[in-house]
C-alpha atoms as a printed R data frame, in Angstrom:
    type eleno elety resid chain resno       x       y       z
1   ATOM     1    CA   MET     A     1  69.286  45.715  60.164
2   ATOM     2    CA   LYS     A     2  72.001  48.194  61.913
3   ATOM     3    CA   SER     A     3  73.840  46.796  65.004
4   ATOM     4    CA   TYR     A     4  73.335  48.652  68.282
5   ATOM     5    CA   SER     A     5  76.919  49.961  68.295
6   ATOM     6    CA   THR     A     6  76.598  51.817  64.724
7   ATOM     7    CA   ILE     A     7  73.392  53.439  66.487
8   ATOM     8    CA   VAL     A     8  74.708  54.660  69.711
9   ATOM     9    CA   GLU     A     9  77.512  57.043  69.708
10  ATOM    10    CA   MET     A    10  80.519  56.250  71.756
11  ATOM    11    CA   GLU     A    11  80.776  57.614  74.750
12  ATOM    12    CA   CYS     A    12  84.056  59.783  76.126
13  ATOM    13    CA   ARG     A    13  85.178  59.496  79.631
14  ATOM    14    CA   VAL     A    14  86.908  61.975  81.511
15  ATOM    15    CA   LEU     A    15  88.388  61.700  84.870
16  ATOM    16    CA   SER     A    16  88.746  64.884  86.251
17  ATOM    17    CA   VAL     A    17  90.655  65.419  89.611
18  ATOM    18    CA   GLN     A    18  90.539  69.014  90.963
19  ATOM    19    CA   SER     A    19  88.910  71.197  94.082
20  ATOM    20    CA   HIS     A    20  85.460  71.376  94.475
21  ATOM    21    CA   VAL     A    21  83.149  74.374  96.074
22  ATOM    22    CA   VAL     A    22  79.987  73.965  97.577
23  ATOM    23    CA   ARG     A    23  78.821  77.387  95.874
24  ATOM    24    CA   GLY     A    24  80.256  79.233  92.614
25  ATOM    25    CA   TYR     A    25  82.554  77.983  90.265
26  ATOM    26    CA   VAL     A    26  85.880  76.677  90.342
27  ATOM    27    CA   GLY     A    27  87.936  73.325  89.826
28  ATOM    28    CA   ASN     A    28  85.365  70.128  88.983
29  ATOM    29    CA   LYS     A    29  82.440  73.190  89.423
30  ATOM    30    CA   SER     A    30  84.290  75.186  86.606
31  ATOM    31    CA   ALA     A    31  84.792  72.114  84.235
32  ATOM    32    CA   THR     A    32  82.505  69.258  84.634
33  ATOM    33    CA   PHE     A    33  79.381  71.215  83.264
34  ATOM    34    CA   PRO     A    34  80.653  72.329  80.533
35  ATOM    35    CA   LEU     A    35  82.026  69.287  79.683
36  ATOM    36    CA   GLN     A    36  78.837  66.956  80.120
37  ATOM    37    CA   VAL     A    37  76.956  70.240  77.812
38  ATOM    38    CA   LEU     A    38  79.436  69.153  75.272
39  ATOM    39    CA   GLY     A    39  78.771  65.608  75.629
40  ATOM    40    CA   PHE     A    40  81.673  64.328  77.680
41  ATOM    41    CA   GLU     A    41  80.538  62.196  80.929
42  ATOM    42    CA   VAL     A    42  82.911  63.175  83.758
43  ATOM    43    CA   ASP     A    43  83.910  61.349  86.697
44  ATOM    44    CA   SER     A    44  85.118  63.603  89.419
45  ATOM    45    CA   ILE     A    45  87.201  63.170  92.694
46  ATOM    46    CA   ASN     A    46  87.191  66.313  94.410
47  ATOM    47    CA   SER     A    47  91.011  67.069  95.450
48  ATOM    48    CA   VAL     A    48  89.629  69.490  98.073
49  ATOM    49    CA   GLN     A    49  85.815  70.328  99.329
50  ATOM    50    CA   PHE     A    50  85.737  74.062 100.423
51  ATOM    51    CA   SER     A    51  82.323  75.684 100.928
52  ATOM    52    CA   ASN     A    52  83.547  78.658  98.343
53  ATOM    53    CA   HIS     A    53  86.722  79.195  96.527
54  ATOM    54    CA   THR     A    54  89.219  81.342  98.725
55  ATOM    55    CA   GLY     A    55  89.263  84.998  97.198
56  ATOM    56    CA   TYR     A    56  86.511  85.110  99.878
57  ATOM    57    CA   ALA     A    57  86.888  86.716 103.356
58  ATOM    58    CA   HIS     A    58  86.096  83.289 104.775
59  ATOM    59    CA   TRP     A    59  86.124  79.362 103.687
60  ATOM    60    CA   LYS     A    60  86.032  76.385 105.358
61  ATOM    61    CA   GLY     A    61  86.288  72.709 104.161
62  ATOM    62    CA   GLN     A    62  88.237  69.019 104.033
63  ATOM    63    CA   VAL     A    63  91.606  68.696 101.971
64  ATOM    64    CA   LEU     A    64  91.919  64.674 100.357
65  ATOM    65    CA   THR     A    65  95.115  63.238 101.428
66  ATOM    66    CA   ALA     A    66  96.655  60.725  98.583
67  ATOM    67    CA   ASP     A    67  95.494  57.613 100.887
68  ATOM    68    CA   GLU     A    68  91.989  58.782 100.187
69  ATOM    69    CA   LEU     A    69  92.554  59.524  96.664
70  ATOM    70    CA   ASN     A    70  93.840  55.754  96.444
71  ATOM    71    CA   VAL     A    71  91.404  54.354  97.810
72  ATOM    72    CA   LEU     A    72  88.397  56.046  95.534
73  ATOM    73    CA   TYR     A    73  90.756  55.106  92.410
74  ATOM    74    CA   GLU     A    74  91.054  51.489  94.240
75  ATOM    75    CA   GLY     A    75  87.051  51.237  94.289
76  ATOM    76    CA   ILE     A    76  86.652  52.481  90.567
77  ATOM    77    CA   LYS     A    77  89.538  49.970  89.863
78  ATOM    78    CA   LEU     A    78  87.469  47.093  91.618
79  ATOM    79    CA   ASN     A    79  84.308  47.416  89.753
80  ATOM    80    CA   ASN     A    80  86.697  47.501  86.341
81  ATOM    81    CA   VAL     A    81  85.290  50.845  85.806
82  ATOM    82    CA   ASN     A    82  88.843  52.514  85.066
83  ATOM    83    CA   HIS     A    83  88.645  53.339  81.676
84  ATOM    84    CA   TYR     A    84  89.212  56.541  80.630
85  ATOM    85    CA   ASP     A    85  89.618  58.507  77.188
86  ATOM    86    CA   TYR     A    86  90.541  61.882  78.945
87  ATOM    87    CA   VAL     A    87  92.310  62.808  82.391
88  ATOM    88    CA   LEU     A    88  92.386  66.259  83.852
89  ATOM    89    CA   THR     A    89  94.006  67.495  86.835
90  ATOM    90    CA   GLY     A    90  94.511  71.113  88.076
91  ATOM    91    CA   TYR     A    91  95.316  72.898  91.041
92  ATOM    92    CA   THR     A    92  96.549  70.669  94.309
93  ATOM    93    CA   ARG     A    93  98.905  71.922  97.001
94  ATOM    94    CA   ASP     A    94 100.373  68.471  98.129
95  ATOM    95    CA   THR     A    95 103.594  66.466  96.532
96  ATOM    96    CA   SER     A    96 102.252  62.959  97.647
97  ATOM    97    CA   PHE     A    97  98.873  63.486  95.980
98  ATOM    98    CA   LEU     A    98 100.294  65.301  93.083
99  ATOM    99    CA   GLU     A    99 102.362  61.975  92.973
100 ATOM   100    CA   THR     A   100  99.473  59.456  92.797
101 ATOM   101    CA   VAL     A   101  97.804  61.207  90.461
102 ATOM   102    CA   VAL     A   102 100.933  60.528  88.013
103 ATOM   103    CA   ASP     A   103 101.080  56.707  89.063
104 ATOM   104    CA   ILE     A   104  96.926  56.758  88.358
105 ATOM   105    CA   VAL     A   105  97.260  58.596  85.055
106 ATOM   106    CA   GLN     A   106 100.414  55.847  84.272
107 ATOM   107    CA   GLU     A   107  98.020  52.653  84.967
108 ATOM   108    CA   LEU     A   108  95.124  53.945  83.234
109 ATOM   109    CA   LYS     A   109  97.603  54.895  80.030
110 ATOM   110    CA   ARG     A   110  98.699  51.281  80.176
111 ATOM   111    CA   LEU     A   111  95.126  50.610  80.254
112 ATOM   112    CA   ASN     A   112  94.060  53.302  77.300
113 ATOM   113    CA   PRO     A   113  97.137  53.903  74.884
114 ATOM   114    CA   LYS     A   114  95.208  56.675  73.221
115 ATOM   115    CA   LEU     A   115  94.303  58.253  76.871
116 ATOM   116    CA   VAL     A   116  94.822  62.275  76.563
117 ATOM   117    CA   TYR     A   117  96.091  63.701  79.687
118 ATOM   118    CA   VAL     A   118  95.101  67.539  80.111
119 ATOM   119    CA   CYS     A   119  97.381  68.874  82.942
120 ATOM   120    CA   ASP     A   120  96.892  72.698  84.034
121 ATOM   121    CA   PRO     A   121 100.490  72.952  86.526
122 ATOM   122    CA   VAL     A   122  98.824  75.833  88.418
123 ATOM   123    CA   MET     A   123 101.598  76.957  90.975
124 ATOM   124    CA   GLY     A   124 101.507  80.846  90.852
125 ATOM   125    CA   ASP     A   125 101.385  84.082  88.361
126 ATOM   126    CA   GLN     A   126 102.851  87.598  87.971
127 ATOM   127    CA   GLY     A   127 106.194  86.320  89.392
128 ATOM   128    CA   SER     A   128 105.193  84.487  92.579
129 ATOM   129    CA   MET     A   129 104.041  80.862  93.482
130 ATOM   130    CA   TYR     A   130 100.863  80.145  95.662
131 ATOM   131    CA   VAL     A   131 101.687  76.610  95.997
132 ATOM   132    CA   PRO     A   132 104.652  75.372  98.268
133 ATOM   133    CA   GLU     A   133 107.606  75.366  96.399
134 ATOM   134    CA   ASN     A   134 108.203  71.642  96.768
135 ATOM   135    CA   ILE     A   135 105.506  70.983  94.211
136 ATOM   136    CA   LEU     A   136 107.956  72.438  91.192
137 ATOM   137    CA   PRO     A   137 110.102  69.452  91.364
138 ATOM   138    CA   VAL     A   138 107.083  66.825  90.988
139 ATOM   139    CA   TYR     A   139 105.368  69.200  88.151
140 ATOM   140    CA   ARG     A   140 108.853  69.915  86.331
141 ATOM   141    CA   ASP     A   141 110.461  65.765  86.307
142 ATOM   142    CA   LYS     A   142 106.855  63.649  86.704
143 ATOM   143    CA   VAL     A   143 104.287  65.014  85.868
144 ATOM   144    CA   VAL     A   144 105.125  67.076  82.741
145 ATOM   145    CA   ALA     A   145 106.631  63.754  81.116
146 ATOM   146    CA   VAL     A   146 103.096  61.710  81.262
147 ATOM   147    CA   ALA     A   147 101.004  65.192  80.222
148 ATOM   148    CA   ASP     A   148  99.715  65.029  76.745
149 ATOM   149    CA   ILE     A   149  98.086  68.743  76.537
150 ATOM   150    CA   LEU     A   150  99.870  71.375  78.842
151 ATOM   151    CA   THR     A   151  97.896  74.723  79.913
152 ATOM   152    CA   PRO     A   152 100.996  76.888  81.860
153 ATOM   153    CA   ASN     A   153 100.536  80.457  81.906
154 ATOM   154    CA   GLN     A   154 103.741  82.480  81.318
155 ATOM   155    CA   PHE     A   155 105.058  82.237  84.964
156 ATOM   156    CA   GLU     A   156 104.366  78.857  85.029
157 ATOM   157    CA   ALA     A   157 106.003  77.973  82.086
158 ATOM   158    CA   GLU     A   158 108.923  79.923  82.947
159 ATOM   159    CA   LEU     A   159 109.557  77.588  86.128
160 ATOM   160    CA   LEU     A   160 109.302  74.437  84.352
161 ATOM   161    CA   THR     A   161 111.772  75.291  81.914
162 ATOM   162    CA   GLY     A   162 114.050  77.400  83.750
163 ATOM   163    CA   ARG     A   163 113.522  80.227  81.089
164 ATOM   164    CA   LYS     A   164 112.523  83.608  81.204
165 ATOM   165    CA   ILE     A   165 110.265  84.699  78.718
166 ATOM   166    CA   SER     A   166 110.723  88.589  77.269
167 ATOM   167    CA   THR     A   167 109.410  88.234  73.829
168 ATOM   168    CA   GLU     A   168 107.608  85.839  71.685
169 ATOM   169    CA   LYS     A   169 110.310  84.419  70.216
170 ATOM   170    CA   ASP     A   170 111.773  83.489  73.684
171 ATOM   171    CA   ALA     A   171 107.900  82.054  73.867
172 ATOM   172    CA   LEU     A   172 108.307  79.990  71.423
173 ATOM   173    CA   GLU     A   173 111.496  78.231  72.405
174 ATOM   174    CA   VAL     A   174 110.077  77.630  76.109
175 ATOM   175    CA   MET     A   175 106.913  76.080  74.121
176 ATOM   176    CA   ASP     A   176 109.383  73.878  72.068
177 ATOM   177    CA   LEU     A   177 111.468  72.646  75.639
178 ATOM   178    CA   LEU     A   178 107.672  71.908  77.086
179 ATOM   179    CA   HIS     A   179 107.743  69.668  73.949
180 ATOM   180    CA   GLN     A   180 110.538  67.620  74.623
181 ATOM   181    CA   MET     A   181 109.759  67.342  77.991
182 ATOM   182    CA   GLY     A   182 106.612  65.043  76.617
183 ATOM   183    CA   PRO     A   183 103.449  66.891  75.607
184 ATOM   184    CA   ASP     A   184 102.161  67.405  71.964
185 ATOM   185    CA   MET     A   185 100.095  70.521  72.551
186 ATOM   186    CA   VAL     A   186 101.292  73.303  74.963
187 ATOM   187    CA   VAL     A   187  98.735  76.453  75.612
188 ATOM   188    CA   LEU     A   188 100.369  79.448  77.557
189 ATOM   189    CA   THR     A   189  97.346  80.828  78.993
190 ATOM   190    CA   SER     A   190  98.534  84.356  79.301
191 ATOM   191    CA   THR     A   191 101.512  86.275  78.994
192 ATOM   192    CA   ASP     A   192 102.999  89.342  79.676
193 ATOM   193    CA   LEU     A   193 103.828  90.005  76.124
194 ATOM   194    CA   ILE     A   194 102.792  93.578  74.745
195 ATOM   195    CA   SER     A   195  99.931  92.768  72.333
196 ATOM   196    CA   PRO     A   196 100.266  95.245  68.857
197 ATOM   197    CA   HIS     A   197  96.815  96.322  69.405
198 ATOM   198    CA   GLY     A   198  97.852  97.729  72.903
199 ATOM   199    CA   ASP     A   199  97.732  97.096  76.726
200 ATOM   200    CA   GLN     A   200  93.806  96.364  76.274
201 ATOM   201    CA   PHE     A   201  94.586  92.959  75.110
202 ATOM   202    CA   LEU     A   202  96.223  89.845  76.719
203 ATOM   203    CA   VAL     A   203  98.408  87.521  74.750
204 ATOM   204    CA   ALA     A   204  98.218  83.398  74.618
205 ATOM   205    CA   LEU     A   205 100.235  81.146  72.414
206 ATOM   206    CA   GLY     A   206  99.906  77.834  71.604
207 ATOM   207    CA   SER     A   207 102.151  75.115  69.970
208 ATOM   208    CA   GLN     A   208 100.919  71.712  68.753
209 ATOM   209    CA   LYS     A   209 103.337  68.852  67.481
210 ATOM   210    CA   MET     A   210 102.116  66.350  65.330
211 ATOM   211    CA   VAL     A   211 103.453  63.333  63.275
212 ATOM   212    CA   ARG     A   212 102.725  62.843  59.873
213 ATOM   213    CA   ALA     A   213 101.974  59.564  58.045
214 ATOM   214    CA   ASP     A   214 105.664  58.877  57.181
215 ATOM   215    CA   GLY     A   215 106.438  59.456  60.791
216 ATOM   216    CA   THR     A   216 108.130  63.249  60.346
217 ATOM   217    CA   THR     A   217 106.976  65.657  63.001
218 ATOM   218    CA   SER     A   218 105.538  69.139  62.139
219 ATOM   219    CA   THR     A   219 104.575  72.046  64.955
220 ATOM   220    CA   GLN     A   220 101.580  74.043  64.555
221 ATOM   221    CA   LYS     A   221 102.023  77.612  66.538
222 ATOM   222    CA   ILE     A   222  99.539  79.851  67.361
223 ATOM   223    CA   ARG     A   223  98.950  83.693  68.918
224 ATOM   224    CA   MET     A   224  95.524  84.611  70.523
225 ATOM   225    CA   GLU     A   225  94.648  88.286  71.046
226 ATOM   226    CA   MET     A   226  91.931  88.652  73.857
227 ATOM   227    CA   PRO     A   227  90.554  91.630  75.405
228 ATOM   228    CA   LYS     A   228  91.244  92.535  78.987
229 ATOM   229    CA   VAL     A   229  88.224  92.708  81.713
230 ATOM   230    CA   ASP     A   230  88.856  95.034  84.587
231 ATOM   231    CA   ALA     A   231  87.754  92.305  87.904
232 ATOM   232    CA   VAL     A   232  89.360  89.477  89.026
233 ATOM   233    CA   PHE     A   233  87.813  85.897  88.243
234 ATOM   234    CA   VAL     A   234  88.701  82.818  89.487
235 ATOM   235    CA   GLY     A   235  87.824  79.300  87.991
236 ATOM   236    CA   THR     A   236  88.520  81.016  84.447
237 ATOM   237    CA   GLY     A   237  91.848  78.524  84.051
238 ATOM   238    CA   ASP     A   238  89.615  75.602  84.785
239 ATOM   239    CA   LEU     A   239  86.804  76.373  82.278
240 ATOM   240    CA   PHE     A   240  89.910  76.899  79.638
241 ATOM   241    CA   ALA     A   241  91.700  73.466  80.189
242 ATOM   242    CA   ALA     A   242  88.014  71.854  80.254
243 ATOM   243    CA   MET     A   243  87.302  73.593  76.982
244 ATOM   244    CA   LEU     A   244  90.564  72.775  75.383
245 ATOM   245    CA   LEU     A   245  89.690  69.017  76.233
246 ATOM   246    CA   ALA     A   246  86.545  69.591  74.543
247 ATOM   247    CA   TRP     A   247  87.320  71.636  71.534
248 ATOM   248    CA   THR     A   248  90.922  69.441  70.898
249 ATOM   249    CA   HIS     A   249  88.610  66.570  71.172
250 ATOM   250    CA   HIS     A   250  86.677  67.578  68.717
251 ATOM   251    CA   HIS     A   251  89.424  69.512  66.272
252 ATOM   252    CA   PRO     A   252  92.614  67.081  66.955
253 ATOM   253    CA   LYS     A   253  94.581  68.038  64.263
254 ATOM   254    CA   ASP     A   254  93.240  72.129  64.491
255 ATOM   255    CA   LEU     A   255  94.745  74.119  67.295
256 ATOM   256    CA   LYS     A   256  93.706  76.980  65.567
257 ATOM   257    CA   ALA     A   257  89.900  75.991  65.882
258 ATOM   258    CA   ALA     A   258  90.441  74.325  68.884
259 ATOM   259    CA   CYS     A   259  92.095  77.348  70.510
260 ATOM   260    CA   GLU     A   260  89.462  80.148  69.253
261 ATOM   261    CA   LYS     A   261  86.268  78.403  70.456
262 ATOM   262    CA   THR     A   262  88.208  77.476  73.670
263 ATOM   263    CA   VAL     A   263  88.655  81.432  74.034
264 ATOM   264    CA   SER     A   264  85.551  82.150  72.686
265 ATOM   265    CA   VAL     A   265  83.745  80.218  75.052
266 ATOM   266    CA   LEU     A   266  85.486  82.227  78.014
267 ATOM   267    CA   HIS     A   267  85.210  85.492  76.258
268 ATOM   268    CA   HIS     A   268  81.183  84.724  76.364
269 ATOM   269    CA   VAL     A   269  81.478  83.345  79.846
270 ATOM   270    CA   ILE     A   270  83.369  86.267  81.011
271 ATOM   271    CA   LYS     A   271  81.362  88.962  79.201
272 ATOM   272    CA   ARG     A   272  77.775  87.779  80.405
273 ATOM   273    CA   THR     A   273  79.298  87.468  83.990
274 ATOM   274    CA   ILE     A   274  80.821  90.996  84.634
275 ATOM   275    CA   THR     A   275  77.481  92.492  82.905
276 ATOM   276    CA   TYR     A   276  75.600  90.392  85.689
277 ATOM   277    CA   ALA     A   277  77.939  91.703  88.417
278 ATOM   278    CA   ASN     A   278  78.484  95.360  87.336
279 ATOM   279    CA   LYS     A   279  74.279  95.225  87.108
280 ATOM   280    CA   MET     A   280  74.051  93.777  91.028
281 ATOM   281    CA   ALA     A   281  77.071  95.837  92.818
282 ATOM   282    CA   GLY     A   282  75.261  99.002  90.969
283 ATOM   283    CA   PRO     A   283  77.062 102.069  89.694
284 ATOM   284    CA   GLY     A   284  80.317 103.237  90.682
285 ATOM   285    CA   LYS     A   285  80.883  99.796  92.961
286 ATOM   286    CA   ARG     A   286  83.287  97.304  92.598
287 ATOM   287    CA   PRO     A   287  81.326  93.581  92.504
288 ATOM   288    CA   SER     A   288  82.040  90.823  95.388
289 ATOM   289    CA   PRO     A   289  83.354  87.999  94.558
290 ATOM   290    CA   ALA     A   290  80.278  86.430  95.037
291 ATOM   291    CA   GLN     A   291  78.877  88.591  92.337
292 ATOM   292    CA   LEU     A   292  81.898  87.737  90.154
293 ATOM   293    CA   GLU     A   293  81.193  83.996  90.110
294 ATOM   294    CA   LEU     A   294  81.126  82.546  86.383
295 ATOM   295    CA   ARG     A   295  77.284  82.725  84.825
296 ATOM   296    CA   MET     A   296  78.073  79.158  83.906
297 ATOM   297    CA   VAL     A   297  74.500  77.838  83.495
298 ATOM   298    CA   GLN     A   298  73.312  81.285  81.801
299 ATOM   299    CA   SER     A   299  75.985  80.736  79.401
300 ATOM   300    CA   LYS     A   300  75.047  76.978  78.205
301 ATOM   301    CA   LYS     A   301  74.368  78.009  74.521
302 ATOM   302    CA   ASP     A   302  77.764  79.837  73.978
303 ATOM   303    CA   ILE     A   303  79.708  76.626  75.323
304 ATOM   304    CA   GLU     A   304  77.635  74.425  72.750
305 ATOM   305    CA   TYR     A   305  77.771  76.724  70.170
306 ATOM   306    CA   PRO     A   306  80.678  79.734  70.543
307 ATOM   307    CA   ALA     A   307  80.369  82.501  68.503
308 ATOM   308    CA   ILE     A   308  84.088  82.926  67.392
309 ATOM   309    CA   VAL     A   309  85.054  86.716  68.941
310 ATOM   310    CA   VAL     A   310  88.712  85.835  69.014
311 ATOM   311    CA   GLU     A   311  90.787  84.652  65.615
312 ATOM   312    CA   ALA     A   312  94.334  82.921  66.132
313 ATOM   313    CA   ILE     A   313  96.866  83.989  64.317
314 ATOM   314    CA   VAL     A   314  99.238  81.072  62.485
315 ATOM   315    CA   LEU     A   315 102.562  81.771  63.033
């Protein structure tokens, strides 16, 4: 007779520390459902609790302090259920909150040395920061060092390394610098690099450092070109980081496969969202933030079994 442990698949548990919205999809609302669909147990700590994302005309809500974060973690710890396979973090504005996250990650890594920390260092885009500037040194000097997977955009990668990216060669060198700072996997989720296929495509790059059996290291680098969509979506970065966590779990040594599935999930969700939003807005009208909320539940099958629409090129 088989033992119970061989019949029951080992659970994979994620601690996700991100924002929460009552209406719509951003932060934990954008990450939790897709991860659960793919079989992960997700424990969520909401760094903020807002009525909706801040792209709307109005929003209300509360912000979790570092002390309150500690209280929640202490409760988990007292019950001896602070055992995780992954930690996932996104947007935060407060330095002490972020420093507390680092302390928690370090403790969880001591309990499980195999824990993987996926960090989306959300600081800004297109040359401007939308968090206080004093958060940069915390990310650069403390967070990146404990991160295993890092998903900055081009601007955030430039901030973290102090290096400008003008060419693909610059981008590859910046990813190598980020590897030296800590993470084994770095994905530049969006760049300003010109695609050979024209300006209707967005270029993303990825790099994974791996240790061979003999102790030597190798690095796999890839480039992806994704069709641009003329609309502002909120929550796509959070979805990207969550899906990269999921698909690297299933393809730990295959950056190409993990990124293709991640980007393809995003493509299907965005396509379904813009089709719905345009239909709701009506001919010639730009959709509202409410109409552009990600069609997450409707994309369940695409999240589970994404048809590959973007093929990564190995560099």
